[in-house]
mmCIF file of C-alpha atoms and ligand atoms in Angstrom:
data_model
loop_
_atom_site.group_PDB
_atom_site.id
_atom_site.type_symbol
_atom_site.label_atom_id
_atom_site.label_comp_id
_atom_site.label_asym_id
_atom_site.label_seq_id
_atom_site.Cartn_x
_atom_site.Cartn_y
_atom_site.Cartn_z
ATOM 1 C CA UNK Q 1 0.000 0.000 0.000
ATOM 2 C CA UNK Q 2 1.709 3.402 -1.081
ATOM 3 C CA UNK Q 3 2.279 5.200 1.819
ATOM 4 C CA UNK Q 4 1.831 9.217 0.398
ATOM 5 C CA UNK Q 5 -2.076 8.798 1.357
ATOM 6 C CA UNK Q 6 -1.267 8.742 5.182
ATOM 7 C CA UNK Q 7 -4.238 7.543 7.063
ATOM 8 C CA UNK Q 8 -3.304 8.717 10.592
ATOM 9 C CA UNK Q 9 -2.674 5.828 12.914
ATOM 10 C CA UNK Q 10 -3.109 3.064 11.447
ATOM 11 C CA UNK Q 11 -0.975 -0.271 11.543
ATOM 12 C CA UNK Q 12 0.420 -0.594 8.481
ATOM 13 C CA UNK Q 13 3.096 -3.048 9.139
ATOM 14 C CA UNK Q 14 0.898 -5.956 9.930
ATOM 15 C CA UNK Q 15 -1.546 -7.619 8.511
ATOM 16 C CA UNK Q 16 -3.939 -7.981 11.474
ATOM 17 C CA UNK Q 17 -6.221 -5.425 13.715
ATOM 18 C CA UNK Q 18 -3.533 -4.524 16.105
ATOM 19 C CA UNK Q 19 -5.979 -2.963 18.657
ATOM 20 C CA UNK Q 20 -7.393 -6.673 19.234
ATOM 21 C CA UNK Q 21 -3.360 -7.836 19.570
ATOM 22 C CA UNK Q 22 -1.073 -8.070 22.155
ATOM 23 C CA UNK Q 23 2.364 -6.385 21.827
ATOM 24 C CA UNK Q 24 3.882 -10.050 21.763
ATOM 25 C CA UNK Q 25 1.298 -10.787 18.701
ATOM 26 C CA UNK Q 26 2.479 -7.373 16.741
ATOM 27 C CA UNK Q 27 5.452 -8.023 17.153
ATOM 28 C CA UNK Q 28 8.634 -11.003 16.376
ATOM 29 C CA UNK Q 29 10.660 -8.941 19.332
ATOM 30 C CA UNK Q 30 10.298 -5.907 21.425
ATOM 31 C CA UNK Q 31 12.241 -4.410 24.657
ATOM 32 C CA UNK Q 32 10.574 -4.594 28.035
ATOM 33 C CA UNK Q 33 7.082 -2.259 27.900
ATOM 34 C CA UNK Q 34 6.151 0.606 28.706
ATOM 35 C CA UNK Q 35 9.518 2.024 26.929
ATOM 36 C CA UNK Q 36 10.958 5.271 29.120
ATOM 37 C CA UNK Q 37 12.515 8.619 28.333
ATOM 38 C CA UNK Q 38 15.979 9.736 29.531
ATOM 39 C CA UNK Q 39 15.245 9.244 33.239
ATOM 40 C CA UNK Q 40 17.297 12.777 33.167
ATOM 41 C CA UNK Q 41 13.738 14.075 32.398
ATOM 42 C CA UNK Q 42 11.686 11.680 34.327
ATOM 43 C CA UNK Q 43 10.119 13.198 37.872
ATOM 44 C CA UNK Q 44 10.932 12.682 40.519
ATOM 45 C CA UNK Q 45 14.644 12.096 39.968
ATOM 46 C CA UNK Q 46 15.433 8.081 40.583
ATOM 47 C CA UNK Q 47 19.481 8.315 40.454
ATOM 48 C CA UNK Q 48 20.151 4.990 40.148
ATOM 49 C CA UNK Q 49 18.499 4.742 36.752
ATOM 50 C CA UNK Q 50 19.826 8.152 35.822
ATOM 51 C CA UNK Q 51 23.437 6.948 36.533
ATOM 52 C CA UNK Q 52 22.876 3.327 34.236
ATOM 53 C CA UNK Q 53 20.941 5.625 31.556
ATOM 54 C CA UNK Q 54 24.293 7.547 31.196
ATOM 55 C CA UNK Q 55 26.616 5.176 32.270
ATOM 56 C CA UNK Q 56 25.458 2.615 29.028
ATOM 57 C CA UNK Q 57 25.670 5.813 26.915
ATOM 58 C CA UNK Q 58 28.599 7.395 27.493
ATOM 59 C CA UNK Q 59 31.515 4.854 29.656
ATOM 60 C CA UNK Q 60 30.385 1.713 27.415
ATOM 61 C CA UNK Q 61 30.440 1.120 23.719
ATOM 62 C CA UNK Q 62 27.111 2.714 22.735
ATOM 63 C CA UNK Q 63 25.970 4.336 19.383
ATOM 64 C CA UNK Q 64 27.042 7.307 20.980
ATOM 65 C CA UNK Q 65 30.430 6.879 22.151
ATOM 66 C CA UNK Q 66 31.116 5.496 19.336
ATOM 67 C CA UNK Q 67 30.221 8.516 16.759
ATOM 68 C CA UNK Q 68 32.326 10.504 19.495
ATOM 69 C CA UNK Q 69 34.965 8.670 18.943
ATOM 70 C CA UNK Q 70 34.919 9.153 15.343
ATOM 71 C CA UNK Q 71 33.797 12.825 15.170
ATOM 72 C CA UNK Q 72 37.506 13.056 17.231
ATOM 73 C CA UNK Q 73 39.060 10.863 14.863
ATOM 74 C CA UNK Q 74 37.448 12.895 12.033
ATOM 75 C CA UNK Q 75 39.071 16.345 13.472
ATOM 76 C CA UNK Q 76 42.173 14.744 13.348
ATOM 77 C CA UNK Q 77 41.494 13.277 9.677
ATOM 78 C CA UNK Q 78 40.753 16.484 8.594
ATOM 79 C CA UNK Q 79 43.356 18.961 10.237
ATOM 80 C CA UNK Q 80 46.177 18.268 7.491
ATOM 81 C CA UNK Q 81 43.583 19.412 4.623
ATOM 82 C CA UNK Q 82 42.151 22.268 6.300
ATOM 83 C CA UNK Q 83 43.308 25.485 5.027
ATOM 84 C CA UNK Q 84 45.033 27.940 7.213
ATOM 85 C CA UNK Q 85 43.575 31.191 8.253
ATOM 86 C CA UNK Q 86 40.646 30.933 6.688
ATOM 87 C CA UNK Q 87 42.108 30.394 3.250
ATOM 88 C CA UNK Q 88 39.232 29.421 0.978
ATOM 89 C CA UNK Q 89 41.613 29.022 -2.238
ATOM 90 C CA UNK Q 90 41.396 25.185 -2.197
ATOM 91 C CA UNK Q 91 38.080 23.450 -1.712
ATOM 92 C CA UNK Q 92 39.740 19.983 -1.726
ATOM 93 C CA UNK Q 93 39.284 19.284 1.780
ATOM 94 C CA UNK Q 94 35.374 19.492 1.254
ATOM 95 C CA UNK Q 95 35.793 16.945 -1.518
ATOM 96 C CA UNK Q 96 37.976 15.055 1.385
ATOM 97 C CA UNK Q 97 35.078 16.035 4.082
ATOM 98 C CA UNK Q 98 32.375 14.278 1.461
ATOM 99 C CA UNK Q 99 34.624 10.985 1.071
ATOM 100 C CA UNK Q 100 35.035 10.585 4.580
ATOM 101 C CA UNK Q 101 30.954 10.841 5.111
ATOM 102 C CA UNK Q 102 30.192 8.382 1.962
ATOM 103 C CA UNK Q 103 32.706 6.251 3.451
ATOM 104 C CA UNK Q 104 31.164 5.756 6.808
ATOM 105 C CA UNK Q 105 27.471 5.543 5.537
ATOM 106 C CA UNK Q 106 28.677 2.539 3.380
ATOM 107 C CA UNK Q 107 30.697 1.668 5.861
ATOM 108 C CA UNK Q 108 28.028 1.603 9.191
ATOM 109 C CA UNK Q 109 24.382 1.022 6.895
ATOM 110 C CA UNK Q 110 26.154 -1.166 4.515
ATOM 111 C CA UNK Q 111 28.104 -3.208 7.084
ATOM 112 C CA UNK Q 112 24.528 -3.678 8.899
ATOM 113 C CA UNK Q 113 22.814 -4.090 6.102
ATOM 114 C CA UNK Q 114 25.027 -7.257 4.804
ATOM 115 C CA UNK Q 115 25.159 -8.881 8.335
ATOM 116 C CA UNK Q 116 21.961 -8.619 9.194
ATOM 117 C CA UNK Q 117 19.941 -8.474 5.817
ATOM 118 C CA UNK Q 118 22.227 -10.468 3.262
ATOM 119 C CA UNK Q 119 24.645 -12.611 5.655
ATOM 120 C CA UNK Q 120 21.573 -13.220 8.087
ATOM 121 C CA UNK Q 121 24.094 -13.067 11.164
ATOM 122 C CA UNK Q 122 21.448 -13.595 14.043
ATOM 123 C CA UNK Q 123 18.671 -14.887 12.180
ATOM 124 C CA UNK Q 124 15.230 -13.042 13.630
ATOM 125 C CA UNK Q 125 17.058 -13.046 16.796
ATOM 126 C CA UNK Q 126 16.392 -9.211 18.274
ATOM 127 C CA UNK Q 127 14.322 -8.237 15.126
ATOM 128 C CA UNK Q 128 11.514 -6.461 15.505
ATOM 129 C CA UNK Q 129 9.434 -7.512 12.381
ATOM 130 C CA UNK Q 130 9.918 -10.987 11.527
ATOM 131 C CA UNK Q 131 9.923 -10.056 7.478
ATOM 132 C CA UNK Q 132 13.183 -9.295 5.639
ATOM 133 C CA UNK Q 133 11.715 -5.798 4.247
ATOM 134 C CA UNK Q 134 9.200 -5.501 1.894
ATOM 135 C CA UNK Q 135 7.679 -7.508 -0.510
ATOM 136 C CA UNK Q 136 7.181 -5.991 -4.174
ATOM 137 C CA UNK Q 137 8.144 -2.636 -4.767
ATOM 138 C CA UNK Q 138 5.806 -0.212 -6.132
ATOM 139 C CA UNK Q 139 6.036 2.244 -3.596
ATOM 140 C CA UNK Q 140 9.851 2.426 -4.132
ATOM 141 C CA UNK Q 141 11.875 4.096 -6.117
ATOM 142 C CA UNK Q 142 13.395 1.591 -8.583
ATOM 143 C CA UNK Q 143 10.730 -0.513 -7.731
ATOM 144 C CA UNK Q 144 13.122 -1.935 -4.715
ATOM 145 C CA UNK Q 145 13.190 -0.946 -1.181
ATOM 146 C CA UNK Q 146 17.134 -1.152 -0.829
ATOM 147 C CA UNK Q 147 17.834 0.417 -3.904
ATOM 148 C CA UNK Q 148 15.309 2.798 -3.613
ATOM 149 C CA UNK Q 149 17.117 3.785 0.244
ATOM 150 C CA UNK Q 150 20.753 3.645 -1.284
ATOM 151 C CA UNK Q 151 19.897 6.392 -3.606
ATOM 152 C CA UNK Q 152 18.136 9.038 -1.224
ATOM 153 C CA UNK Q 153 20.978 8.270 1.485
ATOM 154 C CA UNK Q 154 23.583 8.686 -0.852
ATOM 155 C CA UNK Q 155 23.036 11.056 -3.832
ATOM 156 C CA UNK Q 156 20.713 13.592 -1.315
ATOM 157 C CA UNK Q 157 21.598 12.890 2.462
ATOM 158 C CA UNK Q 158 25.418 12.846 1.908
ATOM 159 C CA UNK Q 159 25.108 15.755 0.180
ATOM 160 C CA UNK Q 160 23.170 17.851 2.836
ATOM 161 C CA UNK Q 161 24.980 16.270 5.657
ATOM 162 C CA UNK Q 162 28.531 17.444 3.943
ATOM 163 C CA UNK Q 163 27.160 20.846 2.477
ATOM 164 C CA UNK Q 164 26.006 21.927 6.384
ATOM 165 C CA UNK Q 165 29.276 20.220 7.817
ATOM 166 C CA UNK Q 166 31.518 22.409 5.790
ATOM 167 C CA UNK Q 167 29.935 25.340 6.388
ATOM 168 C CA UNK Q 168 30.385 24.541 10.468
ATOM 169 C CA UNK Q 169 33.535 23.425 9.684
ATOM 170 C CA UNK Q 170 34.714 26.139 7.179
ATOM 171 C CA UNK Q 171 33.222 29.038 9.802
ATOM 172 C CA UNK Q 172 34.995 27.627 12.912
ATOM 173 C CA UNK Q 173 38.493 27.743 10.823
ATOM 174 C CA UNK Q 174 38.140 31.270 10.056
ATOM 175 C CA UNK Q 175 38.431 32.145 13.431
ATOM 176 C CA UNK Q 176 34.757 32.351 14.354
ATOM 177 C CA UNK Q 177 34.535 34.140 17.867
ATOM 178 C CA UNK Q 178 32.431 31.948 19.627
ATOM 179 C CA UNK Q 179 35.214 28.768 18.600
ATOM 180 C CA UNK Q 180 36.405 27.106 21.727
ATOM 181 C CA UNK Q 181 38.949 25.249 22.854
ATOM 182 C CA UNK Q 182 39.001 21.904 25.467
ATOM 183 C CA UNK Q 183 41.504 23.759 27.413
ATOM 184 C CA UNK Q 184 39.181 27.124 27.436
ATOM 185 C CA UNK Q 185 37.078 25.068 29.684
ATOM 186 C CA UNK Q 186 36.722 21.312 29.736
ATOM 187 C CA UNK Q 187 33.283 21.428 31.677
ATOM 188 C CA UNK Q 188 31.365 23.804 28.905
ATOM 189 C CA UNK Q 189 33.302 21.629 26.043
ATOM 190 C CA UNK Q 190 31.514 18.152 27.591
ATOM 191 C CA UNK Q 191 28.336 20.345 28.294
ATOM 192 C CA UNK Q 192 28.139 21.102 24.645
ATOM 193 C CA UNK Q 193 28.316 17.148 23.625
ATOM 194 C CA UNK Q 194 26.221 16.316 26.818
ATOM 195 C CA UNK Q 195 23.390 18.411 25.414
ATOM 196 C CA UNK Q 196 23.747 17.519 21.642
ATOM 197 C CA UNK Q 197 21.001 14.375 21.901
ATOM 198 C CA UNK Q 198 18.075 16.567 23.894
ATOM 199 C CA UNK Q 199 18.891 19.372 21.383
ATOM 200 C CA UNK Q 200 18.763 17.279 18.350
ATOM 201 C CA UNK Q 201 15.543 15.765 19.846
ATOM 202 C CA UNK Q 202 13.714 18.816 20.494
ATOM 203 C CA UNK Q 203 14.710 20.162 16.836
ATOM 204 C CA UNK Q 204 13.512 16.772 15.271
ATOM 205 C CA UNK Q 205 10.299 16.831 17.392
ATOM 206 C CA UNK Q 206 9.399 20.034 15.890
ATOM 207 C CA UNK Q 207 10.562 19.483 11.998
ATOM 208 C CA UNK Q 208 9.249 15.849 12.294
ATOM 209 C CA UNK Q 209 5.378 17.862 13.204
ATOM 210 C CA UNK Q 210 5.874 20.082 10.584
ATOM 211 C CA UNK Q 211 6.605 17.235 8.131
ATOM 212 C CA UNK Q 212 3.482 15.270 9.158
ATOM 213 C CA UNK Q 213 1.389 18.280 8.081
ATOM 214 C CA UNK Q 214 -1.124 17.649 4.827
ATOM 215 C CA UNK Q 215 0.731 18.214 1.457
ATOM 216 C CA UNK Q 216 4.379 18.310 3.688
ATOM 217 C CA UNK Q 217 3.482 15.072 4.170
ATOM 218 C CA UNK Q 218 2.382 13.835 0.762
ATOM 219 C CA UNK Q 219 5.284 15.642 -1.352
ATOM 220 C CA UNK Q 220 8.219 15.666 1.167
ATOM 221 C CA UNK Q 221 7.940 13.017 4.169
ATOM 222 C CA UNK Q 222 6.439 10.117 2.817
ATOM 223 C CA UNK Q 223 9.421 8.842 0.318
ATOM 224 C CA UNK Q 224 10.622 8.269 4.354
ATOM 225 C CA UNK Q 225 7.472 6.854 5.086
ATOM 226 C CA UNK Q 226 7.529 4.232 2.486
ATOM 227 C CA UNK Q 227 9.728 2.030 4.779
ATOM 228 C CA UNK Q 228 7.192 0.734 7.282
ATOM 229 C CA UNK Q 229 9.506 -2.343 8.000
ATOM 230 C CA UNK Q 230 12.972 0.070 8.004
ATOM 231 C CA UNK Q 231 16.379 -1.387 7.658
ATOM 232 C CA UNK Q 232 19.918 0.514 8.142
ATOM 233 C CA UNK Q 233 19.578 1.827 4.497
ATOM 234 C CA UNK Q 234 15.989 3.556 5.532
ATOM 235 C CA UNK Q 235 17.549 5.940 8.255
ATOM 236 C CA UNK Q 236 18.455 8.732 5.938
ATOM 237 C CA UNK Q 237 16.599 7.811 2.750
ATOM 238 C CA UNK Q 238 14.210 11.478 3.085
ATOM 239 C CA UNK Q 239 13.528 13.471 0.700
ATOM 240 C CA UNK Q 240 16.031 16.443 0.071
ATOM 241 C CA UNK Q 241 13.623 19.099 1.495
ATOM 242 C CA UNK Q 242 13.545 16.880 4.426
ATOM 243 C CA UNK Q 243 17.265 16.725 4.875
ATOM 244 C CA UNK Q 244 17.450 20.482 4.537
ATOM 245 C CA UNK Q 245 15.560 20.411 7.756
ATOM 246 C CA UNK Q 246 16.957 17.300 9.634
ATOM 247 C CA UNK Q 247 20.197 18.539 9.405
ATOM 248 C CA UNK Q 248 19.998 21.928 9.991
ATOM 249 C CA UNK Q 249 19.960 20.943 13.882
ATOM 250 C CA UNK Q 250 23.945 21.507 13.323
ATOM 251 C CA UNK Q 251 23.306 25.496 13.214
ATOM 252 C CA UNK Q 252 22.769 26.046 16.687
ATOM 253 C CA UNK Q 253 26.445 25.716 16.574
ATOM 254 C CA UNK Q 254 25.925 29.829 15.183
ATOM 255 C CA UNK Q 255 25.316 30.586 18.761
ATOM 256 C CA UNK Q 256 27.042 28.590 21.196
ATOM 257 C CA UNK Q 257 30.532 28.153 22.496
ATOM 258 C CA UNK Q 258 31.875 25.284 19.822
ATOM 259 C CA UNK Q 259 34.674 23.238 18.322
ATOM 260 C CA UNK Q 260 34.935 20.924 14.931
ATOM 261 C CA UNK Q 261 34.959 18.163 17.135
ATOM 262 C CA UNK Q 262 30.991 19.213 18.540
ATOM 263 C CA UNK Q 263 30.133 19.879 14.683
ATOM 264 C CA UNK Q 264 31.104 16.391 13.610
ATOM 265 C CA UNK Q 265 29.190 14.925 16.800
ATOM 266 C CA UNK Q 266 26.314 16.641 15.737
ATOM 267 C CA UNK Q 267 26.469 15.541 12.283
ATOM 268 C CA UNK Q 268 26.914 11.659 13.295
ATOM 269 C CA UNK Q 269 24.506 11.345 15.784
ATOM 270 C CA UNK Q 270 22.269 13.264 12.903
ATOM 271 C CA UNK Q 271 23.467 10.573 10.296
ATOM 272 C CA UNK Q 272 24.458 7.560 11.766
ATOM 273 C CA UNK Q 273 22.469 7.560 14.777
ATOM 274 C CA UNK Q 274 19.806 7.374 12.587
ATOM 275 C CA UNK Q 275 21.379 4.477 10.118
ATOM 276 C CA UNK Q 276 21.569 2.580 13.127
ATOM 277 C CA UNK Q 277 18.106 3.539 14.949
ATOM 278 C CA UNK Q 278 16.247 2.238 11.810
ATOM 279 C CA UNK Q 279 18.382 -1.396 11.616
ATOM 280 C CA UNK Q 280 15.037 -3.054 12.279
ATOM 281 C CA UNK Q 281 17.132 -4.944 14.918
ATOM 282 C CA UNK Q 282 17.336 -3.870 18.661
ATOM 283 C CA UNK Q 283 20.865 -4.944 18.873
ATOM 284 C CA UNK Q 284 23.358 -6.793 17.606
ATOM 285 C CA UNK Q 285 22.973 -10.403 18.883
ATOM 286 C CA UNK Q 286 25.961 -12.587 18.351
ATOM 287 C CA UNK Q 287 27.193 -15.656 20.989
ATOM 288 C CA UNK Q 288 23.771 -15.495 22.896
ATOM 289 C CA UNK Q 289 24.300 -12.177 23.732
ATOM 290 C CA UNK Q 290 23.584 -8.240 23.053
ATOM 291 C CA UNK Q 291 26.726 -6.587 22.262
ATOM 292 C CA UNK Q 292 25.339 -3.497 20.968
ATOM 293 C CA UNK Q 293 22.270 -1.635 20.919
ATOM 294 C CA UNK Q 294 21.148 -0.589 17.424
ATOM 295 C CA UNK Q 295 17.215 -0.165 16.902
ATOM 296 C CA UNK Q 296 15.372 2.332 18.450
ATOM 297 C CA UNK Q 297 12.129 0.613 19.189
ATOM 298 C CA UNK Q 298 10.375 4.875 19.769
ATOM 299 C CA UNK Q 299 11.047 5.662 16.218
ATOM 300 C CA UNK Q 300 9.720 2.000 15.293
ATOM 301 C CA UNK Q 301 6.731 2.411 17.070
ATOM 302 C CA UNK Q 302 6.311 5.961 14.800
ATOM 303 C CA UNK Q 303 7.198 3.929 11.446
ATOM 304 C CA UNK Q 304 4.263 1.894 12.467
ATOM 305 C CA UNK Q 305 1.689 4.071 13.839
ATOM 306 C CA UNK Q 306 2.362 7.389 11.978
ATOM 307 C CA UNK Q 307 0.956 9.951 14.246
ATOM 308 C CA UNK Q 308 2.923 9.092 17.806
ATOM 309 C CA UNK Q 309 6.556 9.302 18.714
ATOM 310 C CA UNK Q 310 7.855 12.319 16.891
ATOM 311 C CA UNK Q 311 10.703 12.996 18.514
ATOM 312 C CA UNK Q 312 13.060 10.520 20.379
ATOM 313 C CA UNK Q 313 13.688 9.406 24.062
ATOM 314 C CA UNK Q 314 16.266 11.754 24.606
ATOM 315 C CA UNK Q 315 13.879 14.696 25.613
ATOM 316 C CA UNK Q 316 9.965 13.718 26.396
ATOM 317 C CA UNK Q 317 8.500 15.909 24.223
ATOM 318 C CA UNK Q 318 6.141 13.543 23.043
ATOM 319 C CA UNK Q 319 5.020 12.693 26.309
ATOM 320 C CA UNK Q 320 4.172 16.482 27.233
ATOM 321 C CA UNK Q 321 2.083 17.189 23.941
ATOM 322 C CA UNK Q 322 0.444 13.676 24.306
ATOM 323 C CA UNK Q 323 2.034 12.286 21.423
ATOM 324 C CA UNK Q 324 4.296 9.244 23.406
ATOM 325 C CA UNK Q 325 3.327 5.877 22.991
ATOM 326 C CA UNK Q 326 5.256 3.749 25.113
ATOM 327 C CA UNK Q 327 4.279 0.328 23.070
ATOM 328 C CA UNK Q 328 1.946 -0.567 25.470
ATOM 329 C CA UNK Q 329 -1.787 -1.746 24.664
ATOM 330 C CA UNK Q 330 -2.887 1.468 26.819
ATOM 331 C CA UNK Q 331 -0.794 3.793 24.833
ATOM 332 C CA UNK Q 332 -2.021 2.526 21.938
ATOM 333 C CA UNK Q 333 -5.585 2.799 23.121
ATOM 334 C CA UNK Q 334 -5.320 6.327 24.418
ATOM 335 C CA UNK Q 335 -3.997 8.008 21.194
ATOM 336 C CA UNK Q 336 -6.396 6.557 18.977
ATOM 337 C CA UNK Q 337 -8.986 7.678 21.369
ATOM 338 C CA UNK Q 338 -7.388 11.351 21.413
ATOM 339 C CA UNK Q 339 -7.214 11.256 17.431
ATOM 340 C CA UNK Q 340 -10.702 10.443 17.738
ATOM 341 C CA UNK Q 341 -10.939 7.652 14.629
HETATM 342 ZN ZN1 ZN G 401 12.333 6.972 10.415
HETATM 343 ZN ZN1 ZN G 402 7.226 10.655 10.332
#
């Protein structure tokens, strides 16, 4: 069923009335429900939780240490091409800047995309739809779901993602006055990543609205809509008027305190966080045990149900504006109430 006549809320991955199902009947695997928010959010403060929450996210191998540690490998990359003092003569580094991007998008969706979808590492094991993608593909580009998600990642997201990048990149070289060092202060420099995943939340939350509205929806946001049952590919395969907005998230770097190494955070937890979030797998699943957490079952939940989960656990806006739903028969009961259908 094409997906650019969006019927609000409606279960579109399955072939069964989901309100009559239990979460265990809709779906081949999903985490422990109701699903949370950062507990950094969650009142009143439980610090136990708050500590795990941030201790699995920032002292372990997570999605997000591990785009920090390349955005800091990237700023190293990059220094020998940069030019110096703001000399804009050569534009090679850019063409350095996009190779390193296209590189790790084959590199992170691709590498998923053949264990998980070609090689068939872990079988079903951790996925959340039992079905390898779609079958048929009208609705796609190509008429194939992979292909049709290779092209929009590469040809437009790349090209956003490295166009805004540059521009960060290429301002903070010329000697931008709000560029700042680690050794200006070390607290304000960890604030800045600390704060990158609420900030790129409430930005997303916002855009994401905006991008379920009437004809937004029918001529920009639902080429990202076609994937109901998303794979690694799926994560940035938008239409370019959507990545104009997605990524623009990066510019609040105008107006705060920043270095390149913040600018390429932003940009991978903008890129690849989202290659990752849409692997259709909660985690990577190898020797009888999770070694690393890729699906985020939120944004899963939205791919399914269409108008919930706009933004992402990071910060609960979805849960003030009534928008959350936590997986949870309830949840799923009190928004279609609310939408009144
Ligand atoms: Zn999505
Ligand atoms: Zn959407």
């Amino acid at each position: 069923m094409p997906a650019d006549n969006q019927t609000p809320f409606r279960d579109n991955g399955s072939s069964h009335d989901a309100p009559a199902q239990s979460a265990r009947q809709q779906w081949n695997w999903h985490p422990d429900l109701p699903i949370g928010n950062n507990p950094l959010f969650e009142w009143p403060w439980h610090m136990p939780t708050i500590w795990a929450y941030h201790r699995d996210t920032w002292l372990k191998l997570s999605e997000v240490s591990f785009v920090l540690i390349l955005a800091i490998a990237t700023f190293y990359l990059m220094q020998p091409v940069m030019p110096v003092d703001g000399d804009s003569g050569s534009m090679t580094w850019v063409g350095v800047l996009y190779g390193v991007n296209l590189g790790l998008v084959c590199a992170v969706a691709g590498g998923l995309h053949w264990f998980l979808y070609i090689h068939k590492g872990q079988g079903i094991e951790r996925k959340y739809i039992s079905a390898f993608g779609h079958k048929g593909g009208g609705r796609f580009s190509f008429g194939n779901q992979v292909h049709d998600n290779i092209f929009w990642t590469l040809v437009s997201g790349v090209g956003f993602w490295t166009f805004y990048q540059a521009i960060m990149l290429w301002r903070l070289n010329s000697g931008a006055a709000s560029a700042i060092e680690w050794g200006d202060s070390p607290v304000l420099f960890s604030l800045i990543i600390f704060l990158t995943g609420p900030w790129i939340a409430f930005h997303f939350y916002w855009g994401h609205r905006f991008l379920h509205m009437g004809v937004v929806y029918k001529w920009v946001h639902a080429l990202h809509h076609r994937n109901v049952n998303v794979g690694p590919w799926s994560g940035i395969s938008m239409h370019p008027v959507e990545h104009a907005i997605y990524f623009s998230s990066v510019f609040i770097h105008l107006f705060i305190p920043s270095h390149p190494i913040h600018i390429c955070f932003h940009m991978y937890m903008l890129g690849l966080s989202a290659i990752i979030g849409h692997s259709g797998f909660h985690s990577l699943f190898i020797g009888n045990k999770d070694r690393f957490a890729l699906g985020h079952f939120h944004h899963q939940l939205h791919h399914r149900y269409f108008e919930c989960n706009y933004g992402s656990v990071d910060f609960p806006l979805d849960r003030w504006f009534g928008t959350f739903h936590d997986g949870s028969q309830e949840s799923f009961s009190r928004l279609k109430n609310n939408l009144k259908i």
